[in-house]
Amino acid sequence: MTDNNNSLNDEIKNKLEKQQKQKDQKLILVIMGVSGSGKTTIGKAIASSLGCGFNDADEFHSEENKEKMRSGIPLNDDDRKPWLASINKRMIEFLNDESVADCCSDHVFTCSALKSIYRDQLSNGINKDNILFIFLQGTKQLLSERLQSRKDHFFNPTLLDSQLSTLELPTQLELSNHHYAFIDISNSIDDIIDEIFNYLK
Ligand SMILES: Nc1ncnc2c1ncn2[C@@H]1O[C@H](COP(=O)(O)OP(=O)(O)O)[C@@H](O)[C@H]1O
Ligand SMILES: O=C(O)[C@H](O)[C@@H](O)[C@H](O)[C@H](O)COP(=O)(O)O
């Protein structure tokens, strides 16, 4: 093989190694939990502090899904499948985006991710170390108070019971397959942000 070919191969090899290294250093933070747990509030604050990208799962809902929830009708697995697939697509776009500067090697997503199968759908095709699920947990009473206090949102607070009954805590198998942080939402927003940053250290 000529010297030119060797140097070209080395150049390609170095570029691919750099791309993979960049990809390995990227972290997707998924702020998860039932409606009213604080995903949007905390997610925006974390993204702002990290100076990174942010996508709220609500951006990916169809109008039909939003209308169902506005009417107090719970979503089902079929309703959520295309929603979760579109979020997963955006996640993979972020991981493959070489233009993302080193300073923005993180990206925050919110998504209720209520069931184990939803978390698998979200993380489909993504390396375990490139994603951290931050699970916002609170009592039914506190969640209800938060939903009642929230204005200008399509989500009907009467759906809280269906959210809680659909919610599946991570199993031992899941805890070995994905990275999780568990956050008590009764703390202040600032304290929750500090706690999440402690996980990221
Ligand atoms: N830690 C917190 N302390 C007090 N209020 C909070 C906290 N987190 C969220 N909230 C409030 O609770 C309501 C629900 O928060 P939101 O971010 O919309 O939740 P989600 O996106 O999970 O549905 C909002 O009115 C928000 O301002
Ligand atoms: O059924 C679900 O999986 C969730 O309800 C999810 O669809 C989300 O929670 C709603 O879009 C409301 O958005 P918030 O979670 O921001 O209230």
XYZ file of N, CA, C and O and ligand atoms in Angstrom:
848
model
N 0.879 -1.203 0.000
C 0.000 0.000 0.000
C 0.904 1.237 0.000
O 1.926 1.271 0.701
N 0.544 2.287 -0.803
C 1.421 3.472 -0.918
C 1.348 4.291 0.376
O 0.405 4.159 1.168
N 2.358 5.186 0.539
C 2.378 6.072 1.720
C 1.125 6.936 1.774
O 0.548 7.174 2.839
N 0.663 7.412 0.568
C -0.525 8.274 0.532
C -1.741 7.549 1.110
O -2.508 8.080 1.895
N -1.870 6.262 0.675
C -3.030 5.479 1.166
C -2.945 5.302 2.677
O -3.917 5.410 3.401
N -1.703 5.020 3.142
C -1.518 4.819 4.587
C -1.927 6.071 5.347
O -2.650 6.009 6.343
N -1.464 7.223 4.853
C -1.764 8.474 5.592
C -3.262 8.773 5.532
O -3.859 9.236 6.500
N -3.900 8.420 4.397
C -5.350 8.659 4.265
C -6.095 7.764 5.260
O -6.991 8.196 5.986
N -5.629 6.503 5.323
C -6.286 5.575 6.261
C -6.118 6.067 7.697
O -7.044 6.010 8.498
N -4.902 6.569 8.007
C -4.666 7.077 9.379
C -5.580 8.255 9.669
O -6.155 8.383 10.752
N -5.764 9.108 8.653
C -6.602 10.312 8.822
C -8.053 9.906 9.100
O -8.709 10.403 10.012
N -8.509 8.933 8.314
C -9.900 8.450 8.489
C -10.047 7.806 9.869
O -10.992 8.067 10.604
N -9.049 6.999 10.241
C -9.087 6.293 11.537
C -9.126 7.308 12.683
O -9.949 7.221 13.592
N -8.295 8.338 12.589
C -8.254 9.360 13.656
C -9.575 10.113 13.734
O -10.081 10.404 14.814
N -10.164 10.383 12.557
C -11.443 11.130 12.539
C -12.540 10.301 13.185
O -13.312 10.769 14.013
N -12.574 9.014 12.849
C -13.598 8.123 13.415
C -13.409 7.979 14.926
O -14.377 7.998 15.700
N -12.143 7.883 15.360
C -11.868 7.768 16.799
C -12.299 9.042 17.532
O -12.909 8.987 18.601
N -12.073 10.189 16.895
C -12.462 11.483 17.507
C -13.972 11.574 17.622
O -14.526 11.962 18.640
N -14.663 11.141 16.537
C -16.135 11.170 16.542
C -16.670 10.268 17.660
O -17.567 10.632 18.419
N -16.092 9.079 17.801
C -16.575 8.141 18.815
C -16.298 8.678 20.216
O -17.133 8.601 21.113
N -15.121 9.314 20.385
C -14.762 9.872 21.703
C -15.742 10.973 22.084
O -16.246 11.045 23.200
N -16.047 11.838 21.073
C -17.019 12.921 21.302
C -18.369 12.337 21.694
O -19.011 12.766 22.643
N -18.779 11.283 20.969
C -20.082 10.658 21.218
C -20.097 10.038 22.625
O -21.035 10.192 23.379
N -18.988 9.392 22.988
C -18.915 8.724 24.307
C -19.022 9.732 25.436
O -19.511 9.428 26.513
N -18.568 10.972 25.204
C -18.572 11.973 26.282
C -19.924 12.666 26.423
O -20.145 13.419 27.352
N -20.836 12.411 25.478
C -22.123 13.114 25.527
C -23.052 12.464 26.543
O -23.039 11.252 26.734
N -23.855 13.286 27.212
C -24.801 12.769 28.193
C -26.180 13.352 27.949
O -26.346 14.573 27.863
N -27.144 12.434 27.824
C -28.560 12.817 27.741
C -29.151 12.683 29.128
O -29.063 11.617 29.751
N -29.725 13.775 29.646
C -30.398 13.727 30.937
C -31.889 13.680 30.670
O -32.432 14.574 30.003
N -32.550 12.621 31.143
C -34.004 12.498 30.984
C -34.649 12.764 32.333
O -34.530 11.962 33.269
N -35.336 13.908 32.425
C -36.044 14.242 33.669
C -37.404 13.572 33.582
O -38.202 13.925 32.687
N -37.644 12.565 34.398
C -38.860 11.760 34.271
C -39.714 11.786 35.533
O -39.257 12.196 36.601
N -40.981 11.382 35.355
C -41.928 11.350 36.470
C -43.331 11.666 35.981
O -43.531 12.094 34.840
N -44.290 11.450 36.870
C -45.685 11.704 36.474
C -45.908 13.190 36.219
O -45.091 14.042 36.613
N -47.021 13.489 35.589
C -47.359 14.875 35.328
C -47.447 15.644 36.651
O -48.010 15.138 37.625
N -46.845 16.821 36.671
C -46.867 17.645 37.889
C -45.664 17.438 38.778
O -45.489 18.138 39.772
N -44.772 16.514 38.404
C -43.614 16.213 39.282
C -42.518 17.276 39.160
O -41.595 17.303 39.969
N -42.605 18.111 38.112
C -41.629 19.206 38.007
C -40.641 19.037 36.858
O -39.628 19.728 36.781
N -40.954 18.147 35.937
C -40.001 17.827 34.848
C -39.616 19.070 34.053
O -38.447 19.353 33.825
N -40.624 19.837 33.618
C -40.330 21.021 32.794
C -39.571 22.072 33.596
O -38.570 22.629 33.126
N -40.017 22.327 34.812
C -39.386 23.334 35.673
C -37.926 22.994 35.946
O -37.033 23.811 35.740
N -37.707 21.757 36.392
C -36.339 21.324 36.730
C -35.500 21.174 35.467
O -34.333 21.577 35.409
N -36.105 20.622 34.421
C -35.355 20.398 33.178
C -34.831 21.689 32.585
O -33.661 21.785 32.196
N -35.681 22.712 32.546
C -35.245 24.003 31.994
C -34.139 24.607 32.850
O -33.160 25.164 32.339
N -34.266 24.462 34.179
C -33.267 25.051 35.084
C -31.927 24.345 34.940
O -30.871 25.001 34.895
N -31.956 23.027 34.815
C -30.712 22.258 34.648
C -30.043 22.614 33.312
O -28.838 22.870 33.244
N -30.844 22.668 32.260
C -30.294 22.987 30.923
C -29.683 24.381 30.931
O -28.604 24.612 30.365
N -30.357 25.306 31.622
C -29.836 26.674 31.693
C -28.502 26.707 32.444
O -27.537 27.334 32.023
N -28.437 25.969 33.550
C -27.188 25.938 34.344
C -26.053 25.261 33.576
O -24.901 25.686 33.646
N -26.406 24.217 32.795
C -25.372 23.514 32.013
C -25.047 24.252 30.725
O -24.034 23.976 30.078
N -25.924 25.188 30.322
C -25.728 25.884 29.040
C -25.858 24.920 27.870
O -25.140 24.999 26.877
N -26.813 23.981 28.004
C -26.947 22.953 26.945
C -28.353 22.980 26.368
O -29.234 23.737 26.799
N -28.582 22.094 25.398
C -29.877 22.027 24.727
C -30.958 21.441 25.629
O -30.655 20.746 26.608
N -32.235 21.764 25.277
C -33.388 21.302 26.063
C -34.535 20.967 25.114
O -34.828 21.737 24.181
N -35.178 19.821 25.346
C -36.420 19.469 24.635
C -37.429 18.919 25.639
O -37.098 17.995 26.399
N -38.601 19.506 25.619
C -39.695 19.034 26.482
C -40.506 18.001 25.696
O -40.843 18.228 24.524
N -40.852 16.899 26.358
C -41.586 15.820 25.668
C -42.899 16.323 25.082
O -43.389 15.814 24.074
N -43.466 17.353 25.722
C -44.751 17.855 25.223
C -44.649 18.360 23.793
O -45.636 18.383 23.060
N -43.417 18.779 23.388
C -43.232 19.271 22.000
C -43.530 18.173 20.975
O -43.845 18.446 19.819
N -43.400 16.917 21.420
C -43.483 15.797 20.477
C -44.864 15.123 20.461
O -45.088 14.159 19.735
N -45.795 15.625 21.302
C -47.145 15.053 21.335
C -47.946 15.476 20.112
O -47.854 16.626 19.668
N -48.758 14.552 19.606
C -49.711 14.912 18.540
C -50.826 15.757 19.153
O -51.048 15.729 20.378
N -51.537 16.460 18.321
C -52.690 17.235 18.813
C -53.748 16.296 19.389
O -54.428 16.630 20.357
N -53.847 15.106 18.760
C -54.830 14.115 19.253
C -54.509 13.720 20.695
O -55.399 13.651 21.558
N -53.211 13.465 20.956
C -52.814 13.097 22.326
C -53.134 14.222 23.302
O -53.665 13.991 24.397
N -52.807 15.444 22.890
C -53.059 16.584 23.790
C -54.558 16.731 24.052
O -54.989 16.986 25.180
N -55.354 16.528 23.020
C -56.810 16.664 23.167
C -57.350 15.577 24.094
O -58.209 15.835 24.950
N -56.794 14.364 23.959
C -57.221 13.272 24.864
C -56.971 13.672 26.317
O -57.845 13.593 27.165
N -55.737 14.152 26.579
C -55.384 14.499 27.974
C -56.174 15.704 28.454
O -56.595 15.779 29.604
N -56.411 16.651 27.534
C -57.217 17.843 27.908
C -58.620 17.399 28.327
O -59.218 17.950 29.250
N -59.110 16.339 27.664
C -60.471 15.841 27.940
C -60.504 14.875 29.125
O -61.548 14.318 29.439
N -59.333 14.646 29.707
C -59.305 13.753 30.877
C -59.270 12.284 30.516
O -59.648 11.421 31.309
N -58.830 11.989 29.253
C -58.726 10.580 28.815
C -57.255 10.160 28.865
O -56.408 10.814 28.211
N -56.917 9.114 29.616
C -55.500 8.710 29.714
C -54.964 8.219 28.364
O -55.712 7.628 27.574
N -53.692 8.470 28.106
C -53.056 7.902 26.905
C -52.832 6.408 27.126
O -52.725 5.946 28.264
N -52.724 5.670 26.025
C -52.400 4.236 26.134
C -51.068 3.968 25.428
O -50.450 4.888 24.889
N -50.650 2.722 25.414
C -49.343 2.387 24.816
C -49.288 2.801 23.345
O -48.268 3.301 22.872
N -50.389 2.611 22.629
C -50.400 2.960 21.195
C -50.274 4.466 20.984
O -49.616 4.936 20.057
N -50.908 5.240 21.887
C -50.792 6.708 21.787
C -49.339 7.148 22.012
O -48.836 8.065 21.385
N -48.682 6.462 22.951
C -47.339 6.914 23.369
C -46.239 6.424 22.427
O -45.162 7.005 22.394
N -46.480 5.356 21.678
C -45.409 4.748 20.864
C -44.781 5.747 19.878
O -43.556 5.947 19.895
N -45.581 6.452 19.045
C -44.966 7.408 18.114
C -44.333 8.602 18.819
O -43.320 9.160 18.375
N -44.921 8.962 19.951
C -44.398 10.073 20.773
C -42.994 9.737 21.282
O -42.045 10.495 21.099
N -42.853 8.529 21.842
C -41.562 8.079 22.382
C -40.545 7.889 21.260
O -39.375 8.240 21.393
N -41.022 7.395 20.107
C -40.118 7.184 18.964
C -39.560 8.523 18.467
O -38.374 8.625 18.122
N -40.384 9.559 18.479
C -39.908 10.872 17.991
C -38.921 11.498 18.976
O -37.976 12.187 18.572
N -39.101 11.222 20.254
C -38.132 11.730 21.238
C -36.814 10.970 21.093
O -35.725 11.555 21.090
N -36.912 9.633 20.927
C -35.703 8.810 20.747
C -34.929 9.262 19.501
O -33.691 9.368 19.520
N -35.657 9.610 18.447
C -35.032 10.085 17.193
C -34.236 11.370 17.456
O -33.097 11.526 17.017
N -34.835 12.271 18.213
C -34.163 13.538 18.558
C -32.929 13.271 19.421
O -31.891 13.909 19.252
N -33.013 12.311 20.307
C -31.862 11.964 21.162
C -30.695 11.475 20.309
O -29.551 11.888 20.488
N -30.998 10.614 19.365
C -29.944 10.049 18.512
C -29.365 11.116 17.592
O -28.152 11.158 17.341
N -30.221 12.040 17.156
C -29.721 13.190 16.359
C -28.697 13.973 17.179
O -27.639 14.355 16.690
N -29.004 14.169 18.459
C -28.066 14.904 19.332
C -26.747 14.142 19.451
O -25.672 14.715 19.298
N -26.833 12.843 19.662
C -25.607 12.053 19.848
C -24.752 12.037 18.587
O -23.534 12.046 18.647
N -25.409 12.065 17.428
C -24.672 11.993 16.153
C -24.266 13.362 15.624
O -23.577 13.472 14.618
N -24.699 14.418 16.314
C -24.429 15.783 15.831
C -22.990 16.182 16.161
O -22.665 16.493 17.301
N -22.130 16.166 15.132
C -20.714 16.492 15.382
C -20.523 17.970 15.636
O -19.499 18.407 16.145
N -21.508 18.788 15.256
C -21.347 20.257 15.388
C -21.522 20.695 16.843
O -21.222 21.811 17.204
N -22.012 19.769 17.692
C -22.212 20.135 19.108
C -20.844 20.372 19.737
O -20.007 19.485 19.777
N -20.641 21.603 20.174
C -19.322 21.938 20.727
C -19.098 21.203 22.050
O -20.044 20.768 22.692
N -17.834 21.066 22.423
C -17.494 20.351 23.670
C -18.249 20.957 24.855
O -18.637 20.258 25.778
N -18.450 22.288 24.802
C -19.101 22.936 25.961
C -20.534 22.433 26.121
O -21.107 22.477 27.180
N -21.125 21.902 25.003
C -22.549 21.501 25.090
C -22.670 20.010 24.854
O -23.425 19.565 23.983
N -21.867 19.235 25.593
C -21.886 17.777 25.364
C -23.031 17.108 26.123
O -23.092 15.893 26.212
N -23.911 17.964 26.717
C -25.089 17.402 27.382
C -26.330 17.888 26.655
O -26.293 18.856 25.885
N -27.440 17.214 26.921
C -28.734 17.671 26.403
C -29.797 17.174 27.373
O -29.755 16.007 27.781
N -30.712 18.076 27.756
C -31.761 17.720 28.719
C -33.071 17.467 27.981
O -33.481 18.271 27.137
N -33.681 16.339 28.297
C -35.029 16.018 27.814
C -35.933 15.832 29.024
O -35.477 15.360 30.078
N -37.218 16.195 28.882
C -38.202 15.761 29.882
C -39.066 14.715 29.206
O -39.316 14.785 27.998
N -39.490 13.738 29.983
C -40.457 12.760 29.490
C -40.980 11.970 30.693
O -40.187 11.512 31.514
N -42.283 11.821 30.768
C -42.857 11.111 31.919
C -42.265 9.696 32.034
O -41.995 9.215 33.125
N -42.095 9.019 30.893
C -41.429 7.690 30.851
C -41.973 6.765 31.943
O -41.208 6.187 32.733
N -43.273 6.660 32.003
C -43.941 6.007 33.137
C -43.639 4.507 33.253
O -43.512 3.984 34.358
N -43.538 3.833 32.111
C -43.369 2.368 32.145
C -41.938 1.970 31.768
O -41.249 2.691 31.047
N -41.559 0.784 32.207
C -40.246 0.233 31.873
C -40.074 0.146 30.350
O -39.039 0.535 29.804
N -41.132 -0.289 29.660
C -41.017 -0.428 28.197
C -40.864 0.940 27.534
O -40.213 1.065 26.491
N -41.401 1.999 28.184
C -41.235 3.331 27.591
C -39.778 3.769 27.705
O -39.233 4.399 26.795
N -39.154 3.428 28.835
C -37.752 3.820 29.034
C -36.848 3.049 28.072
O -35.871 3.575 27.557
N -37.252 1.808 27.771
C -36.505 1.034 26.763
C -36.677 1.653 25.378
O -35.723 1.774 24.614
N -37.902 2.094 25.070
C -38.157 2.732 23.759
C -37.351 4.033 23.639
O -36.753 4.322 22.613
N -37.311 4.796 24.746
C -36.573 6.066 24.723
C -35.083 5.839 24.491
O -34.434 6.592 23.770
N -34.556 4.789 25.120
C -33.096 4.567 25.081
C -32.681 3.594 23.982
O -31.524 3.201 23.906
N -33.612 3.257 23.112
C -33.322 2.318 22.016
C -32.161 2.842 21.155
O -32.177 3.986 20.682
N -31.140 2.009 20.995
C -30.000 2.398 20.158
C -29.032 3.350 20.825
O -28.145 3.915 20.167
N -29.207 3.567 22.130
C -28.340 4.503 22.860
C -27.557 3.738 23.924
O -28.135 2.951 24.677
N -26.248 3.998 23.990
C -25.384 3.333 24.966
C -25.806 3.714 26.385
O -26.144 4.874 26.653
N -25.770 2.760 27.288
C -26.196 2.963 28.686
C -25.529 4.195 29.303
O -26.151 4.973 30.018
N -24.223 4.399 28.989
C -23.487 5.499 29.632
C -23.762 6.862 29.011
O -23.255 7.872 29.481
N -24.575 6.888 27.957
C -24.908 8.180 27.331
C -26.255 8.725 27.815
O -26.719 9.754 27.303
N -26.863 8.043 28.801
C -28.198 8.505 29.237
C -28.355 8.323 30.740
O -27.882 7.330 31.317
N -28.928 9.333 31.394
C -29.192 9.283 32.842
C -30.658 9.636 33.063
O -31.109 10.716 32.648
N -31.385 8.720 33.693
C -32.802 8.976 34.017
C -32.874 9.609 35.402
O -32.415 9.021 36.387
N -33.428 10.810 35.465
C -33.564 11.522 36.748
C -35.033 11.481 37.139
O -35.873 12.163 36.542
N -35.340 10.628 38.092
C -36.724 10.273 38.435
C -37.231 11.193 39.555
O -36.788 11.089 40.701
N -38.152 12.089 39.219
C -38.736 13.016 40.205
C -39.901 12.314 40.882
O -40.872 11.918 40.231
N -39.795 12.139 42.215
C -40.804 11.377 42.959
C -41.437 12.245 44.060
O -40.759 13.023 44.729
N -42.748 12.089 44.203
C -43.448 12.829 45.250
C -44.745 12.154 45.634
O -45.205 11.247 44.951
N -45.343 12.621 46.725
C -46.607 12.028 47.177
C -47.753 12.477 46.259
O -47.661 13.514 45.577
N -48.823 11.685 46.308
C -50.009 12.013 45.492
C -50.549 13.387 45.895
O -50.909 14.202 45.034
N -50.532 13.663 47.199
C -51.079 14.948 47.666
C -50.281 16.118 47.097
O -50.834 17.082 46.567
N -48.943 16.004 47.177
C -48.096 17.105 46.686
C -48.248 17.262 45.176
O -48.363 18.372 44.663
N -48.290 16.137 44.479
C -48.456 16.182 43.012
C -49.782 16.856 42.651
O -49.852 17.705 41.760
N -50.820 16.499 43.395
C -52.140 17.077 43.113
C -52.120 18.583 43.341
O -52.627 19.359 42.517
N -51.489 18.997 44.443
C -51.385 20.441 44.737
C -50.636 21.167 43.610
O -51.042 22.230 43.153
N -49.569 20.549 43.128
C -48.764 21.174 42.063
C -49.562 21.276 40.766
O -49.491 22.293 40.062
N -50.314 20.224 40.465
C -51.112 20.256 39.226
C -52.226 21.288 39.319
O -52.514 22.009 38.358
N -52.819 21.388 40.532
C -53.907 22.365 40.715
C -53.372 23.797 40.603
O -54.065 24.686 40.106
N -52.105 23.966 41.021
C -51.548 25.344 41.026
C -51.056 25.747 39.633
O -50.839 26.922 39.354
N -50.897 24.745 38.753
C -50.331 25.051 37.438
C -51.395 25.651 36.522
O -52.522 25.208 36.478
N -50.996 26.690 35.801
C -51.939 27.362 34.889
C -51.516 27.117 33.440
O -50.358 26.820 33.147
N -52.526 27.280 32.534
C -52.223 27.255 31.084
C -51.485 25.994 30.638
O -50.437 26.064 29.983
N -51.993 24.830 31.052
C -51.401 23.575 30.568
C -52.525 22.639 30.151
O -53.561 22.580 30.812
N -52.328 21.877 29.079
C -53.401 21.044 28.540
C -53.730 19.848 29.440
O -54.773 19.243 29.319
N -52.805 19.495 30.341
C -52.973 18.251 31.109
C -54.064 18.401 32.162
O -53.992 19.279 33.021
N -55.072 17.526 32.098
C -56.190 17.569 33.044
C -55.790 16.923 34.365
O -55.481 15.727 34.386
N -55.778 17.690 35.461
C -55.318 17.147 36.758
C -56.065 15.896 37.220
O -55.545 15.112 38.003
N -57.262 15.663 36.653
C -58.016 14.454 37.062
C -57.289 13.185 36.596
O -57.605 12.088 37.030
N -56.309 13.363 35.722
C -55.572 12.197 35.192
C -54.457 11.732 36.121
O -53.739 10.768 35.815
N -54.288 12.421 37.256
C -53.164 12.059 38.136
C -53.251 10.601 38.589
O -52.254 9.869 38.575
N -54.451 10.154 38.948
C -54.586 8.757 39.410
C -54.122 7.772 38.329
O -53.424 6.795 38.604
N -54.484 8.061 37.073
C -54.084 7.143 35.983
C -52.572 7.176 35.785
O -51.943 6.155 35.488
N -51.975 8.378 35.991
C -50.508 8.475 35.885
C -49.851 7.589 36.942
O -48.940 6.828 36.657
N -50.343 7.702 38.178
C -49.729 6.951 39.294
C -49.951 5.450 39.128
O -49.085 4.640 39.445
N -51.098 5.066 38.590
C -51.345 3.625 38.416
C -50.557 3.057 37.229
O -50.225 1.873 37.206
N -50.215 3.931 36.292
C -49.418 3.477 35.126
C -47.925 3.430 35.459
O -47.182 2.627 34.923
N -47.516 4.303 36.375
C -46.095 4.420 36.733
C -45.518 3.101 37.226
O -46.108 2.441 38.076
N -44.373 2.740 36.648
C -43.653 1.529 37.098
C -42.292 1.947 37.626
O -41.500 2.545 36.888
N -42.014 1.633 38.892
C -40.677 1.921 39.438
C -39.661 1.010 38.734
O -40.002 -0.106 38.339
N -38.430 1.478 38.561
C -37.430 0.641 37.892
C -37.204 -0.665 38.654
O -37.084 -0.668 39.877
N -37.125 -1.753 37.896
C -36.823 -3.063 38.503
C -35.313 -3.169 38.723
O -34.545 -2.333 38.243
N -34.912 -4.226 39.430
C -33.477 -4.454 39.629
C -32.761 -4.602 38.283
O -31.667 -4.072 38.081
N -33.434 -5.283 37.345
C -32.827 -5.457 36.004
C -32.636 -4.097 35.340
O -31.570 -3.790 34.795
N -33.676 -3.242 35.463
C -33.558 -1.912 34.862
C -32.436 -1.106 35.500
O -31.699 -0.389 34.826
N -32.308 -1.260 36.833
C -31.272 -0.492 37.539
C -29.874 -0.927 37.101
O -28.918 -0.173 37.202
N -29.778 -2.157 36.581
C -28.471 -2.609 36.061
C -28.311 -2.212 34.590
O -27.196 -2.098 34.088
N -29.454 -1.961 33.911
C -29.367 -1.626 32.470
C -29.284 -0.135 32.187
O -28.892 0.272 31.106
N -29.758 0.667 33.142
C -29.757 2.120 32.903
C -29.238 2.824 34.149
O -29.331 2.295 35.255
N -28.736 4.062 33.973
C -28.333 4.883 35.115
C -29.551 5.685 35.593
O -30.260 6.294 34.784
N -29.768 5.689 36.929
C -30.904 6.418 37.517
C -30.431 7.311 38.666
O -29.520 6.959 39.403
N -31.120 8.450 38.810
C -31.005 9.276 40.021
C -32.426 9.467 40.526
O -33.356 9.650 39.728
N -32.611 9.403 41.838
C -33.954 9.526 42.426
C -34.025 10.802 43.254
O -33.194 11.020 44.137
N -35.000 11.641 42.930
C -35.096 12.984 43.517
C -36.455 13.163 44.201
O -37.493 12.862 43.610
N -36.417 13.675 45.436
C -37.642 13.981 46.180
C -38.117 15.383 45.806
O -37.415 16.365 46.049
N -39.322 15.470 45.245
C -39.777 16.778 44.708
C -40.283 17.710 45.807
O -40.651 18.860 45.519
N -40.288 17.262 47.049
C -40.764 18.163 48.129
C -39.690 19.210 48.464
O -39.975 20.216 49.118
N -38.487 18.992 47.958
C -37.433 19.995 48.178
C -37.648 21.204 47.269
O -38.405 21.153 46.310
N -36.917 22.273 47.586
C -37.032 23.487 46.764
C -36.384 23.236 45.400
O -35.550 22.322 45.248
N -36.740 24.067 44.431
C -36.165 23.918 43.090
C -34.637 24.032 43.151
O -33.918 23.210 42.581
N -34.149 25.018 43.899
C -32.684 25.189 44.009
C -32.014 23.972 44.642
O -30.966 23.506 44.177
N -32.633 23.424 45.677
C -32.027 22.244 46.329
C -32.039 21.042 45.393
O -31.089 20.246 45.356
N -33.102 20.918 44.592
C -33.179 19.807 43.624
C -32.088 19.958 42.567
O -31.403 18.998 42.212
N -31.905 21.187 42.098
C -30.836 21.442 41.102
C -29.477 21.057 41.686
O -28.686 20.353 41.057
N -29.210 21.492 42.931
C -27.936 21.161 43.578
C -27.760 19.650 43.679
O -26.686 19.109 43.403
N -28.861 18.949 44.055
C -28.782 17.490 44.213
C -28.460 16.812 42.890
O -27.642 15.892 42.816
N -29.072 17.307 41.823
C -28.813 16.717 40.493
C -27.372 16.978 40.076
O -26.691 16.082 39.570
N -26.879 18.191 40.361
C -25.474 18.467 40.002
C -24.520 17.586 40.791
O -23.462 17.210 40.300
N -24.897 17.229 42.003
C -24.051 16.303 42.773
C -23.949 14.945 42.105
O -22.915 14.294 42.109
N -25.072 14.541 41.439
C -25.032 13.259 40.686
C -24.091 13.353 39.486
O -23.482 12.386 39.062
N -24.039 14.567 38.914
C -23.288 14.725 37.658
C -21.782 14.847 37.886
O -21.002 14.795 36.943
N -21.408 15.034 39.162
C -19.961 15.217 39.413
C -19.162 13.956 39.105
O -19.649 12.876 39.361
N -39.645 21.837 43.555
C -40.767 22.563 43.327
N -41.261 23.324 44.334
C -42.404 24.050 44.144
N -43.118 24.072 42.995
C -42.659 23.310 41.960
C -41.476 22.536 42.067
N -41.280 21.905 40.866
C -42.309 22.271 40.073
N -43.133 23.130 40.706
C -44.392 23.705 40.183
O -45.278 22.583 40.025
C -46.047 22.691 38.798
C -45.733 21.492 37.896
O -44.398 21.608 37.428
P -44.038 21.166 35.925
O -42.606 21.512 35.717
O -45.033 21.689 34.965
O -44.203 19.564 36.023
P -44.236 18.458 34.840
O -43.457 19.057 33.693
O -43.569 17.255 35.447
O -45.665 18.210 34.523
C -45.646 24.027 38.178
O -46.629 25.014 38.543
C -44.289 24.336 38.803
O -44.057 25.744 38.900
O -49.350 10.058 29.891
C -48.155 10.375 29.903
O -47.200 9.711 29.494
C -47.862 11.732 30.451
O -49.068 12.390 30.815
C -47.214 12.627 29.407
O -47.919 12.571 28.245
C -47.065 14.015 29.973
O -47.025 13.946 31.371
C -48.204 14.887 29.512
O -47.823 15.258 28.227
C -48.380 16.121 30.374
O -47.174 16.834 30.406
P -46.484 17.111 31.815
O -45.887 15.799 32.243
O -45.461 18.180 31.506
O -47.570 17.563 32.720
